[in-house]
Amino acid sequence: MASFESGAHPSGLPAVALRAGEGGQHSACVLLHGGHVVSWAVDGVEQLFVSAKAMYAPPKAVRGGIPVCWPQFSDLGPCATQHGFARNLGWTLAGGGVEEEGAAWAELRLVDSPETRAAWPHAFALTLRVTLSADGALRCALRALNPGDASLTFTCALHTYLRVDDVRAGNASVRGLAGAAYLDNLGGRERKAQPGDRQALTFVAETDRIYLSVPDALHLHCGGSGRGVAVRTRGLPDAVVWTPWEAKGLSMADLGDEWPFLVCVEAAAVERPVVLQPGEAWEGVQTLTAERTA
Ligand code: TA6
C-alpha cells in the first residue's frame, strides 16, 4: 500500500509523507523547507539521524536527515554560506503520487529568486525527486537545469546523516573506500590515501574526509545491532564521511550529547565541479537501502 500525502511535519513545517510496502510499513518525510528529507523508516525502523535538538526554524537547516548542499559543498564555491543556500530556502511541491510497482514519490522544486541571485548570480531550476520503493529503498534524485544564457558551475552533496548504534563502541564502519584518495578536512584538506589493505573505515575520533572518485556502492555498518545501509550513487562520484566526535558535537547547540549516534555518508560532486552550459541539465542520484550486516 503506497501513499503520498501533503501536510505538516510535527514541527508545523509543511511536509510530504510517503508510505510504501504491502502494509505501508516503510515511510519517509520530506520538508518543503530545504527540500529536506527528515525521516526514512524501513519496517518502522528509522535509518536517518535527526537531532532531538534540531531547530525547525527557517532559514536554519534541520540538523540531520538529508540536507541538500547546493550550489556548493562546504566553502567550495562562491556562496558566503557554508553548503550553499538550497537547504535554507523554501521549496515548492511540484508533484507527488504512487507508481504501479508500489512506490510513492514526491518532487520538490527550487528556482532562482532575487535572494538567490544576490548570493549566486545565476538562473537555475533545481528539483529533488524522492522515491520510496515497495522494498523500502529511498531514492533521492537531484536535478539541476541551467535555463540561463551563461554557463553555471556548482559543487554539491546530499549530506546524509545515518543513524548508528554508538560510534564509541568502535564497530561502526564504512566499506568500499579501500585505496581511495581523500582530502582531510581536519588536516588542511591535505590529499591522503585510505589504506588499501583494510576493507573498512572505522571511527575512533572526529572524522571529516572528502573521498574522491569512490565506487558507486558504499556500505555503512551501524554497529552491534547488525543494521546497515547501502549507499548507491550515479552522477555523484565523491563521498564525504563525517562524524563529529565529542568536542565538536558538544559545541553544536543543535547536536550536543547525541554526537555518538551519527555517521554522515554524503554522496557528492566536489573534486570536479559540475559545469552546465545554457540549456543543459545534470542529475545526481543516491539510493539508500537498509541492510542486515554481519
Ligand atoms: O560534511 C561535513 C561538514 O562539512 C563538516 O565539516 C561539518 O561542518 C558538517 O559538514 C556540518 O556542517 P553544518 O554547516 O551543517 O554545520
PDB file of C-alpha atoms and ligand atoms in Angstrom:
ATOM      1  CA  MET A   1       0.000   0.000   0.000  1.00  0.00           C
ATOM      2  CA  ALA A   2       1.753   3.142  -1.207  1.00  0.00           C
ATOM      3  CA  SER A   3       0.655   6.657  -0.401  1.00  0.00           C
ATOM      4  CA  PHE A   4       1.674  10.265  -0.881  1.00  0.00           C
ATOM      5  CA  GLU A   5       0.282  12.867   1.485  1.00  0.00           C
ATOM      6  CA  SER A   6       0.959  16.574   1.683  1.00  0.00           C
ATOM      7  CA  GLY A   7       0.561  18.077   5.124  1.00  0.00           C
ATOM      8  CA  ALA A   8       2.544  19.260   8.124  1.00  0.00           C
ATOM      9  CA  HIS A   9       5.509  17.831   9.998  1.00  0.00           C
ATOM     10  CA  PRO A  10       5.052  17.654  13.831  1.00  0.00           C
ATOM     11  CA  SER A  11       7.134  20.858  13.933  1.00  0.00           C
ATOM     12  CA  GLY A  12       4.361  22.560  11.963  1.00  0.00           C
ATOM     13  CA  LEU A  13       6.526  22.966   8.857  1.00  0.00           C
ATOM     14  CA  PRO A  14       4.886  21.939   5.564  1.00  0.00           C
ATOM     15  CA  ALA A  15       5.936  18.425   4.604  1.00  0.00           C
ATOM     16  CA  VAL A  16       5.195  15.451   2.434  1.00  0.00           C
ATOM     17  CA  ALA A  17       4.661  11.980   3.891  1.00  0.00           C
ATOM     18  CA  LEU A  18       5.369   8.898   1.780  1.00  0.00           C
ATOM     19  CA  ARG A  19       4.427   5.320   2.610  1.00  0.00           C
ATOM     20  CA  ALA A  20       5.213   2.097   0.719  1.00  0.00           C
ATOM     21  CA  GLY A  21       5.294  -1.650   1.213  1.00  0.00           C
ATOM     22  CA  GLU A  22       2.365  -4.077   1.370  1.00  0.00           C
ATOM     23  CA  GLY A  23       1.212  -2.807   4.731  1.00  0.00           C
ATOM     24  CA  GLY A  24       2.659   0.689   4.345  1.00  0.00           C
ATOM     25  CA  GLN A  25       5.429  -0.383   6.715  1.00  0.00           C
ATOM     26  CA  HIS A  26       8.042   1.839   5.068  1.00  0.00           C
ATOM     27  CA  SER A  27       7.842   5.614   5.393  1.00  0.00           C
ATOM     28  CA  ALA A  28       9.631   8.845   4.576  1.00  0.00           C
ATOM     29  CA  CYS A  29       9.022  12.514   5.313  1.00  0.00           C
ATOM     30  CA  VAL A  30      10.312  15.483   3.325  1.00  0.00           C
ATOM     31  CA  LEU A  31      10.100  19.095   4.486  1.00  0.00           C
ATOM     32  CA  LEU A  32       9.436  21.774   1.882  1.00  0.00           C
ATOM     33  CA  HIS A  33      11.965  23.796   3.891  1.00  0.00           C
ATOM     34  CA  GLY A  34      15.255  22.965   2.248  1.00  0.00           C
ATOM     35  CA  GLY A  35      13.814  20.060   0.255  1.00  0.00           C
ATOM     36  CA  HIS A  36      14.973  18.211   3.343  1.00  0.00           C
ATOM     37  CA  VAL A  37      14.305  14.516   3.941  1.00  0.00           C
ATOM     38  CA  VAL A  38      13.901  14.268   7.720  1.00  0.00           C
ATOM     39  CA  SER A  39      12.794  10.672   8.109  1.00  0.00           C
ATOM     40  CA  TRP A  40      13.267   7.341   6.357  1.00  0.00           C
ATOM     41  CA  ALA A  41      11.983   4.295   8.222  1.00  0.00           C
ATOM     42  CA  VAL A  42      12.128   0.729   6.898  1.00  0.00           C
ATOM     43  CA  ASP A  43       9.746  -1.727   8.549  1.00  0.00           C
ATOM     44  CA  GLY A  44       9.192   1.043  11.083  1.00  0.00           C
ATOM     45  CA  VAL A  45      12.916   1.335  11.973  1.00  0.00           C
ATOM     46  CA  GLU A  46      14.299   4.850  11.479  1.00  0.00           C
ATOM     47  CA  GLN A  47      17.505   4.794   9.403  1.00  0.00           C
ATOM     48  CA  LEU A  48      18.369   8.504   9.419  1.00  0.00           C
ATOM     49  CA  PHE A  49      19.755  10.509  12.320  1.00  0.00           C
ATOM     50  CA  VAL A  50      17.859  13.681  13.227  1.00  0.00           C
ATOM     51  CA  SER A  51      18.939  15.501  16.354  1.00  0.00           C
ATOM     52  CA  ALA A  52      16.369  15.876  19.124  1.00  0.00           C
ATOM     53  CA  LYS A  53      17.848  19.380  19.444  1.00  0.00           C
ATOM     54  CA  ALA A  54      17.287  20.175  15.768  1.00  0.00           C
ATOM     55  CA  MET A  55      15.779  23.605  15.168  1.00  0.00           C
ATOM     56  CA  TYR A  56      12.790  23.632  12.829  1.00  0.00           C
ATOM     57  CA  ALA A  57      13.132  27.375  12.290  1.00  0.00           C
ATOM     58  CA  PRO A  58      13.833  28.506   8.723  1.00  0.00           C
ATOM     59  CA  PRO A  59      16.244  29.561   7.374  1.00  0.00           C
ATOM     60  CA  LYS A  60      18.273  27.296   9.679  1.00  0.00           C
ATOM     61  CA  ALA A  61      18.710  23.807   8.280  1.00  0.00           C
ATOM     62  CA  VAL A  62      17.481  20.887  10.378  1.00  0.00           C
ATOM     63  CA  ARG A  63      20.393  19.011  11.992  1.00  0.00           C
ATOM     64  CA  GLY A  64      20.131  15.583  10.472  1.00  0.00           C
ATOM     65  CA  GLY A  65      18.231  13.816   7.730  1.00  0.00           C
ATOM     66  CA  ILE A  66      19.456  14.612   4.206  1.00  0.00           C
ATOM     67  CA  PRO A  67      20.297  18.321   3.794  1.00  0.00           C
ATOM     68  CA  VAL A  68      20.789  19.364   0.159  1.00  0.00           C
ATOM     69  CA  CYS A  69      24.139  21.124  -0.152  1.00  0.00           C
ATOM     70  CA  TRP A  70      23.843  23.209  -3.362  1.00  0.00           C
ATOM     71  CA  PRO A  71      25.184  25.168  -5.261  1.00  0.00           C
ATOM     72  CA  GLN A  72      28.252  24.362  -3.219  1.00  0.00           C
ATOM     73  CA  PHE A  73      29.579  21.848  -0.752  1.00  0.00           C
ATOM     74  CA  SER A  74      31.189  23.409   2.326  1.00  0.00           C
ATOM     75  CA  ASP A  75      33.109  26.549   1.242  1.00  0.00           C
ATOM     76  CA  LEU A  76      33.936  25.111  -2.158  1.00  0.00           C
ATOM     77  CA  GLY A  77      32.140  27.767  -4.165  1.00  0.00           C
ATOM     78  CA  PRO A  78      31.300  31.486  -4.269  1.00  0.00           C
ATOM     79  CA  CYS A  79      28.469  31.466  -1.724  1.00  0.00           C
ATOM     80  CA  ALA A  80      29.149  33.103   1.610  1.00  0.00           C
ATOM     81  CA  THR A  81      27.082  30.464   3.416  1.00  0.00           C
ATOM     82  CA  GLN A  82      28.518  27.047   4.212  1.00  0.00           C
ATOM     83  CA  HIS A  83      26.977  24.387   1.936  1.00  0.00           C
ATOM     84  CA  GLY A  84      25.223  26.945  -0.280  1.00  0.00           C
ATOM     85  CA  PHE A  85      21.626  28.150   0.145  1.00  0.00           C
ATOM     86  CA  ALA A  86      19.351  25.312  -1.059  1.00  0.00           C
ATOM     87  CA  ARG A  87      18.956  23.783   2.419  1.00  0.00           C
ATOM     88  CA  ASN A  88      17.984  27.167   3.890  1.00  0.00           C
ATOM     89  CA  LEU A  89      15.185  28.127   1.496  1.00  0.00           C
ATOM     90  CA  GLY A  90      11.545  27.179   0.989  1.00  0.00           C
ATOM     91  CA  TRP A  91      10.990  24.779  -1.895  1.00  0.00           C
ATOM     92  CA  THR A  92       7.677  24.206  -3.631  1.00  0.00           C
ATOM     93  CA  LEU A  93       5.873  20.896  -4.086  1.00  0.00           C
ATOM     94  CA  ALA A  94       5.934  20.192  -7.820  1.00  0.00           C
ATOM     95  CA  GLY A  95       4.157  16.847  -7.657  1.00  0.00           C
ATOM     96  CA  GLY A  96       3.733  13.515  -5.935  1.00  0.00           C
ATOM     97  CA  GLY A  97       1.890  10.224  -6.091  1.00  0.00           C
ATOM     98  CA  VAL A  98       2.238   6.466  -6.279  1.00  0.00           C
ATOM     99  CA  GLU A  99       3.695   4.244  -9.010  1.00  0.00           C
ATOM    100  CA  GLU A 100       2.425   0.902 -10.284  1.00  0.00           C
ATOM    101  CA  GLU A 101       5.285  -1.005  -8.653  1.00  0.00           C
ATOM    102  CA  GLY A 102       4.067   0.192  -5.244  1.00  0.00           C
ATOM    103  CA  ALA A 103       6.460   3.109  -4.837  1.00  0.00           C
ATOM    104  CA  ALA A 104       5.469   6.555  -3.531  1.00  0.00           C
ATOM    105  CA  TRP A 105       7.185   9.707  -4.750  1.00  0.00           C
ATOM    106  CA  ALA A 106       7.323  13.464  -4.288  1.00  0.00           C
ATOM    107  CA  GLU A 107       9.061  16.106  -6.337  1.00  0.00           C
ATOM    108  CA  LEU A 108      10.169  19.414  -4.822  1.00  0.00           C
ATOM    109  CA  ARG A 109      11.477  22.390  -6.731  1.00  0.00           C
ATOM    110  CA  LEU A 110      13.637  25.454  -6.096  1.00  0.00           C
ATOM    111  CA  VAL A 111      14.223  28.158  -8.676  1.00  0.00           C
ATOM    112  CA  ASP A 112      16.287  31.319  -8.623  1.00  0.00           C
ATOM    113  CA  SER A 113      14.981  34.414  -6.882  1.00  0.00           C
ATOM    114  CA  PRO A 114      16.317  37.879  -6.082  1.00  0.00           C
ATOM    115  CA  GLU A 115      17.626  36.330  -2.821  1.00  0.00           C
ATOM    116  CA  THR A 116      19.487  33.520  -4.553  1.00  0.00           C
ATOM    117  CA  ARG A 117      20.763  35.768  -7.327  1.00  0.00           C
ATOM    118  CA  ALA A 118      22.232  38.075  -4.697  1.00  0.00           C
ATOM    119  CA  ALA A 119      24.205  35.095  -3.391  1.00  0.00           C
ATOM    120  CA  TRP A 120      24.834  33.425  -6.751  1.00  0.00           C
ATOM    121  CA  PRO A 121      24.115  35.420  -9.924  1.00  0.00           C
ATOM    122  CA  HIS A 122      22.560  32.624 -11.949  1.00  0.00           C
ATOM    123  CA  ALA A 123      19.151  31.461 -13.125  1.00  0.00           C
ATOM    124  CA  PHE A 124      18.560  27.826 -12.206  1.00  0.00           C
ATOM    125  CA  ALA A 125      15.865  25.226 -11.685  1.00  0.00           C
ATOM    126  CA  LEU A 126      16.636  22.591  -9.046  1.00  0.00           C
ATOM    127  CA  THR A 127      14.380  19.613  -8.400  1.00  0.00           C
ATOM    128  CA  LEU A 128      14.620  16.814  -5.862  1.00  0.00           C
ATOM    129  CA  ARG A 129      12.579  13.694  -6.597  1.00  0.00           C
ATOM    130  CA  VAL A 130      12.272  11.418  -3.565  1.00  0.00           C
ATOM    131  CA  THR A 131      11.001   7.901  -4.206  1.00  0.00           C
ATOM    132  CA  LEU A 132      10.222   5.328  -1.509  1.00  0.00           C
ATOM    133  CA  SER A 133      10.074   1.866  -3.074  1.00  0.00           C
ATOM    134  CA  ALA A 134       7.915  -1.097  -2.077  1.00  0.00           C
ATOM    135  CA  ASP A 135      11.065  -2.747  -0.671  1.00  0.00           C
ATOM    136  CA  GLY A 136      11.823   0.321   1.451  1.00  0.00           C
ATOM    137  CA  ALA A 137      14.708   1.739  -0.608  1.00  0.00           C
ATOM    138  CA  LEU A 138      14.887   5.542  -0.666  1.00  0.00           C
ATOM    139  CA  ARG A 139      15.982   7.178  -3.921  1.00  0.00           C
ATOM    140  CA  CYS A 140      16.901  10.868  -3.993  1.00  0.00           C
ATOM    141  CA  ALA A 141      17.421  12.310  -7.481  1.00  0.00           C
ATOM    142  CA  LEU A 142      18.743  15.873  -7.542  1.00  0.00           C
ATOM    143  CA  ARG A 143      18.425  17.565 -10.938  1.00  0.00           C
ATOM    144  CA  ALA A 144      19.808  20.960 -11.902  1.00  0.00           C
ATOM    145  CA  LEU A 145      18.839  22.821 -15.083  1.00  0.00           C
ATOM    146  CA  ASN A 146      20.578  25.887 -16.467  1.00  0.00           C
ATOM    147  CA  PRO A 147      17.813  27.975 -18.109  1.00  0.00           C
ATOM    148  CA  GLY A 148      20.118  30.970 -18.368  1.00  0.00           C
ATOM    149  CA  ASP A 149      22.335  32.253 -21.165  1.00  0.00           C
ATOM    150  CA  ALA A 150      25.645  31.784 -19.339  1.00  0.00           C
ATOM    151  CA  SER A 151      27.324  28.648 -18.032  1.00  0.00           C
ATOM    152  CA  LEU A 152      26.981  27.800 -14.372  1.00  0.00           C
ATOM    153  CA  THR A 153      29.303  25.790 -12.152  1.00  0.00           C
ATOM    154  CA  PHE A 154      28.492  24.100  -8.843  1.00  0.00           C
ATOM    155  CA  THR A 155      29.641  21.533  -6.321  1.00  0.00           C
ATOM    156  CA  CYS A 156      27.067  19.672  -4.227  1.00  0.00           C
ATOM    157  CA  ALA A 157      26.330  16.909  -1.756  1.00  0.00           C
ATOM    158  CA  LEU A 158      23.378  15.015  -0.324  1.00  0.00           C
ATOM    159  CA  HIS A 159      24.550  15.437   3.278  1.00  0.00           C
ATOM    160  CA  THR A 160      23.051  12.191   4.574  1.00  0.00           C
ATOM    161  CA  TYR A 161      23.051  11.653   8.351  1.00  0.00           C
ATOM    162  CA  LEU A 162      22.803   7.925   9.014  1.00  0.00           C
ATOM    163  CA  ARG A 163      21.873   6.613  12.436  1.00  0.00           C
ATOM    164  CA  VAL A 164      24.482   4.299  14.035  1.00  0.00           C
ATOM    165  CA  ASP A 165      24.346   2.393  17.318  1.00  0.00           C
ATOM    166  CA  ASP A 166      27.216   4.277  19.027  1.00  0.00           C
ATOM    167  CA  VAL A 167      30.480   5.278  17.370  1.00  0.00           C
ATOM    168  CA  ARG A 168      32.192   4.988  20.787  1.00  0.00           C
ATOM    169  CA  ALA A 169      31.848   1.196  20.539  1.00  0.00           C
ATOM    170  CA  GLY A 170      34.280   1.285  17.606  1.00  0.00           C
ATOM    171  CA  ASN A 171      32.181  -1.080  15.492  1.00  0.00           C
ATOM    172  CA  ALA A 172      30.574   1.362  13.081  1.00  0.00           C
ATOM    173  CA  SER A 173      32.357   1.252   9.721  1.00  0.00           C
ATOM    174  CA  VAL A 174      32.154   2.194   6.059  1.00  0.00           C
ATOM    175  CA  ARG A 175      33.184  -0.379   3.452  1.00  0.00           C
ATOM    176  CA  GLY A 176      34.113   0.414  -0.137  1.00  0.00           C
ATOM    177  CA  LEU A 177      36.694   3.142   0.388  1.00  0.00           C
ATOM    178  CA  ALA A 178      39.824   0.942   0.405  1.00  0.00           C
ATOM    179  CA  GLY A 179      42.614   2.647  -1.541  1.00  0.00           C
ATOM    180  CA  ALA A 180      40.586   5.791  -2.250  1.00  0.00           C
ATOM    181  CA  ALA A 181      42.209   9.225  -2.160  1.00  0.00           C
ATOM    182  CA  TYR A 182      40.678  11.746   0.201  1.00  0.00           C
ATOM    183  CA  LEU A 183      41.019  15.345   1.287  1.00  0.00           C
ATOM    184  CA  ASP A 184      41.342  15.557   5.055  1.00  0.00           C
ATOM    185  CA  ASN A 185      39.174  18.433   6.264  1.00  0.00           C
ATOM    186  CA  LEU A 186      40.881  18.129   9.649  1.00  0.00           C
ATOM    187  CA  GLY A 187      44.320  18.480   8.099  1.00  0.00           C
ATOM    188  CA  GLY A 188      44.103  21.488   5.804  1.00  0.00           C
ATOM    189  CA  ARG A 189      42.430  19.383   3.128  1.00  0.00           C
ATOM    190  CA  GLU A 190      45.737  17.591   2.537  1.00  0.00           C
ATOM    191  CA  ARG A 191      45.333  14.827  -0.030  1.00  0.00           C
ATOM    192  CA  LYS A 192      45.817  11.426   1.612  1.00  0.00           C
ATOM    193  CA  ALA A 193      45.087   7.794   0.736  1.00  0.00           C
ATOM    194  CA  GLN A 194      42.815   5.348   2.542  1.00  0.00           C
ATOM    195  CA  PRO A 195      44.850   2.192   3.179  1.00  0.00           C
ATOM    196  CA  GLY A 196      44.107  -0.379   0.520  1.00  0.00           C
ATOM    197  CA  ASP A 197      44.668  -3.331   2.838  1.00  0.00           C
ATOM    198  CA  ARG A 198      41.920  -2.651   5.355  1.00  0.00           C
ATOM    199  CA  GLN A 199      38.483  -3.083   3.931  1.00  0.00           C
ATOM    200  CA  ALA A 200      36.594  -0.770   6.264  1.00  0.00           C
ATOM    201  CA  LEU A 201      36.936   2.779   7.565  1.00  0.00           C
ATOM    202  CA  THR A 202      36.292   2.723  11.304  1.00  0.00           C
ATOM    203  CA  PHE A 203      35.928   5.642  13.727  1.00  0.00           C
ATOM    204  CA  VAL A 204      37.939   6.491  16.816  1.00  0.00           C
ATOM    205  CA  ALA A 205      37.838  10.315  16.672  1.00  0.00           C
ATOM    206  CA  GLU A 206      36.338  13.200  14.693  1.00  0.00           C
ATOM    207  CA  THR A 207      36.480  12.198  11.060  1.00  0.00           C
ATOM    208  CA  ASP A 208      35.834  14.657   8.228  1.00  0.00           C
ATOM    209  CA  ARG A 209      37.047  13.488   4.825  1.00  0.00           C
ATOM    210  CA  ILE A 210      36.152  14.141   1.190  1.00  0.00           C
ATOM    211  CA  TYR A 211      36.791  10.829  -0.579  1.00  0.00           C
ATOM    212  CA  LEU A 212      37.380  11.256  -4.301  1.00  0.00           C
ATOM    213  CA  SER A 213      36.068   9.137  -7.178  1.00  0.00           C
ATOM    214  CA  VAL A 214      34.760   6.361  -4.960  1.00  0.00           C
ATOM    215  CA  PRO A 215      32.872   3.217  -6.044  1.00  0.00           C
ATOM    216  CA  ASP A 216      29.185   3.755  -6.772  1.00  0.00           C
ATOM    217  CA  ALA A 217      28.257   1.479  -3.856  1.00  0.00           C
ATOM    218  CA  LEU A 218      29.363   2.038  -0.247  1.00  0.00           C
ATOM    219  CA  HIS A 219      28.134   0.179   2.805  1.00  0.00           C
ATOM    220  CA  LEU A 220      27.719   1.531   6.332  1.00  0.00           C
ATOM    221  CA  HIS A 221      27.740  -0.999   9.182  1.00  0.00           C
ATOM    222  CA  CYS A 222      25.874   0.657  12.047  1.00  0.00           C
ATOM    223  CA  GLY A 223      27.288  -1.439  14.898  1.00  0.00           C
ATOM    224  CA  GLY A 224      26.313  -4.376  17.067  1.00  0.00           C
ATOM    225  CA  SER A 225      22.639  -4.179  16.094  1.00  0.00           C
ATOM    226  CA  GLY A 226      23.607  -5.581  12.714  1.00  0.00           C
ATOM    227  CA  ARG A 227      21.837  -2.744  10.949  1.00  0.00           C
ATOM    228  CA  GLY A 228      23.477  -1.418   7.824  1.00  0.00           C
ATOM    229  CA  VAL A 229      22.788   0.901   4.907  1.00  0.00           C
ATOM    230  CA  ALA A 230      23.935   0.568   1.308  1.00  0.00           C
ATOM    231  CA  VAL A 231      24.572   3.883  -0.466  1.00  0.00           C
ATOM    232  CA  ARG A 232      24.430   3.573  -4.247  1.00  0.00           C
ATOM    233  CA  THR A 233      25.054   6.604  -6.445  1.00  0.00           C
ATOM    234  CA  ARG A 234      25.006   7.863 -10.020  1.00  0.00           C
ATOM    235  CA  GLY A 235      26.439  11.229 -11.039  1.00  0.00           C
ATOM    236  CA  LEU A 236      27.865  11.827  -7.545  1.00  0.00           C
ATOM    237  CA  PRO A 237      31.437  10.495  -7.800  1.00  0.00           C
ATOM    238  CA  ASP A 238      32.755  11.621  -4.425  1.00  0.00           C
ATOM    239  CA  ALA A 239      31.737  10.785  -0.857  1.00  0.00           C
ATOM    240  CA  VAL A 240      32.128  12.883   2.276  1.00  0.00           C
ATOM    241  CA  VAL A 241      32.380  10.921   5.510  1.00  0.00           C
ATOM    242  CA  TRP A 242      31.885  12.850   8.765  1.00  0.00           C
ATOM    243  CA  THR A 243      31.317  12.067  12.364  1.00  0.00           C
ATOM    244  CA  PRO A 244      31.914  14.990  14.757  1.00  0.00           C
ATOM    245  CA  TRP A 245      33.005  13.117  17.911  1.00  0.00           C
ATOM    246  CA  GLU A 246      32.714  14.625  21.384  1.00  0.00           C
ATOM    247  CA  ALA A 247      34.327  18.077  21.338  1.00  0.00           C
ATOM    248  CA  LYS A 248      32.751  19.235  18.084  1.00  0.00           C
ATOM    249  CA  GLY A 249      29.451  17.519  18.821  1.00  0.00           C
ATOM    250  CA  LEU A 250      29.062  19.122  22.248  1.00  0.00           C
ATOM    251  CA  SER A 251      29.939  22.511  20.724  1.00  0.00           C
ATOM    252  CA  MET A 252      26.953  22.285  18.351  1.00  0.00           C
ATOM    253  CA  ALA A 253      23.790  23.601  20.059  1.00  0.00           C
ATOM    254  CA  ASP A 254      21.582  21.524  17.745  1.00  0.00           C
ATOM    255  CA  LEU A 255      23.504  18.299  18.358  1.00  0.00           C
ATOM    256  CA  GLY A 256      25.134  18.124  21.811  1.00  0.00           C
ATOM    257  CA  ASP A 257      25.310  14.743  23.527  1.00  0.00           C
ATOM    258  CA  GLU A 258      23.776  12.902  20.583  1.00  0.00           C
ATOM    259  CA  TRP A 259      27.081  13.050  18.703  1.00  0.00           C
ATOM    260  CA  PRO A 260      27.786   9.293  19.144  1.00  0.00           C
ATOM    261  CA  PHE A 261      24.770   8.269  17.101  1.00  0.00           C
ATOM    262  CA  LEU A 262      25.539   9.629  13.633  1.00  0.00           C
ATOM    263  CA  VAL A 263      27.842   8.959  10.717  1.00  0.00           C
ATOM    264  CA  CYS A 264      27.360  11.080   7.608  1.00  0.00           C
ATOM    265  CA  VAL A 265      27.988   9.356   4.270  1.00  0.00           C
ATOM    266  CA  GLU A 266      27.402  12.127   1.755  1.00  0.00           C
ATOM    267  CA  ALA A 267      27.151  11.409  -1.961  1.00  0.00           C
ATOM    268  CA  ALA A 268      28.836  14.407  -3.533  1.00  0.00           C
ATOM    269  CA  ALA A 269      30.311  16.095  -6.597  1.00  0.00           C
ATOM    270  CA  VAL A 270      33.250  18.060  -5.242  1.00  0.00           C
ATOM    271  CA  GLU A 271      36.594  17.324  -6.926  1.00  0.00           C
ATOM    272  CA  ARG A 272      35.255  18.065 -10.392  1.00  0.00           C
ATOM    273  CA  PRO A 273      32.594  20.798 -10.186  1.00  0.00           C
ATOM    274  CA  VAL A 274      29.593  20.340 -12.458  1.00  0.00           C
ATOM    275  CA  VAL A 275      29.529  22.822 -15.360  1.00  0.00           C
ATOM    276  CA  LEU A 276      26.246  23.359 -17.202  1.00  0.00           C
ATOM    277  CA  GLN A 277      26.153  25.270 -20.444  1.00  0.00           C
ATOM    278  CA  PRO A 278      22.927  27.191 -21.226  1.00  0.00           C
ATOM    279  CA  GLY A 279      20.051  24.750 -21.565  1.00  0.00           C
ATOM    280  CA  GLU A 280      21.979  21.807 -20.102  1.00  0.00           C
ATOM    281  CA  ALA A 281      20.801  19.701 -17.161  1.00  0.00           C
ATOM    282  CA  TRP A 282      22.596  17.436 -14.662  1.00  0.00           C
ATOM    283  CA  GLU A 283      21.292  14.725 -12.366  1.00  0.00           C
ATOM    284  CA  GLY A 284      22.852  13.125  -9.308  1.00  0.00           C
ATOM    285  CA  VAL A 285      21.145  10.150  -7.709  1.00  0.00           C
ATOM    286  CA  GLN A 286      21.585   8.461  -4.333  1.00  0.00           C
ATOM    287  CA  THR A 287      19.711   5.264  -3.442  1.00  0.00           C
ATOM    288  CA  LEU A 288      19.731   4.119   0.184  1.00  0.00           C
ATOM    289  CA  THR A 289      18.870   0.536   1.079  1.00  0.00           C
ATOM    290  CA  ALA A 290      18.575  -0.841   4.607  1.00  0.00           C
ATOM    291  CA  GLU A 291      20.683  -3.991   5.101  1.00  0.00           C
ATOM    292  CA  ARG A 292      21.449  -6.594   7.748  1.00  0.00           C
ATOM    293  CA  THR A 293      25.238  -6.721   8.121  1.00  0.00           C
ATOM    294  CA  ALA A 294      27.458  -9.176   9.992  1.00  0.00           C
TER     295      ALA A 294
HETATM  296  O1  TA6 B   1      30.136  17.365   5.562  1.00  0.00           O
HETATM  297  C1  TA6 B   1      30.969  17.566   6.668  1.00  0.00           C
HETATM  298  C2  TA6 B   1      30.906  19.031   7.074  1.00  0.00           C
HETATM  299  O2  TA6 B   1      31.417  19.853   6.047  1.00  0.00           O
HETATM  300  C3  TA6 B   1      31.662  19.178   8.388  1.00  0.00           C
HETATM  301  O3  TA6 B   1      32.869  19.874   8.199  1.00  0.00           O
HETATM  302  C4  TA6 B   1      30.668  19.918   9.285  1.00  0.00           C
HETATM  303  O4  TA6 B   1      30.820  21.306   9.133  1.00  0.00           O
HETATM  304  C5  TA6 B   1      29.346  19.411   8.720  1.00  0.00           C
HETATM  305  O5  TA6 B   1      29.543  19.429   7.309  1.00  0.00           O
HETATM  306  C6  TA6 B   1      28.116  20.146   9.169  1.00  0.00           C
HETATM  307  O6  TA6 B   1      28.053  21.408   8.564  1.00  0.00           O
HETATM  308  P1  TA6 B   1      26.842  22.412   9.014  1.00  0.00           P
HETATM  309  O7  TA6 B   1      27.032  23.636   8.188  1.00  0.00           O
HETATM  310  O8  TA6 B   1      25.559  21.689   8.717  1.00  0.00           O
HETATM  311  O9  TA6 B   1      27.025  22.604  10.499  1.00  0.00           O
END
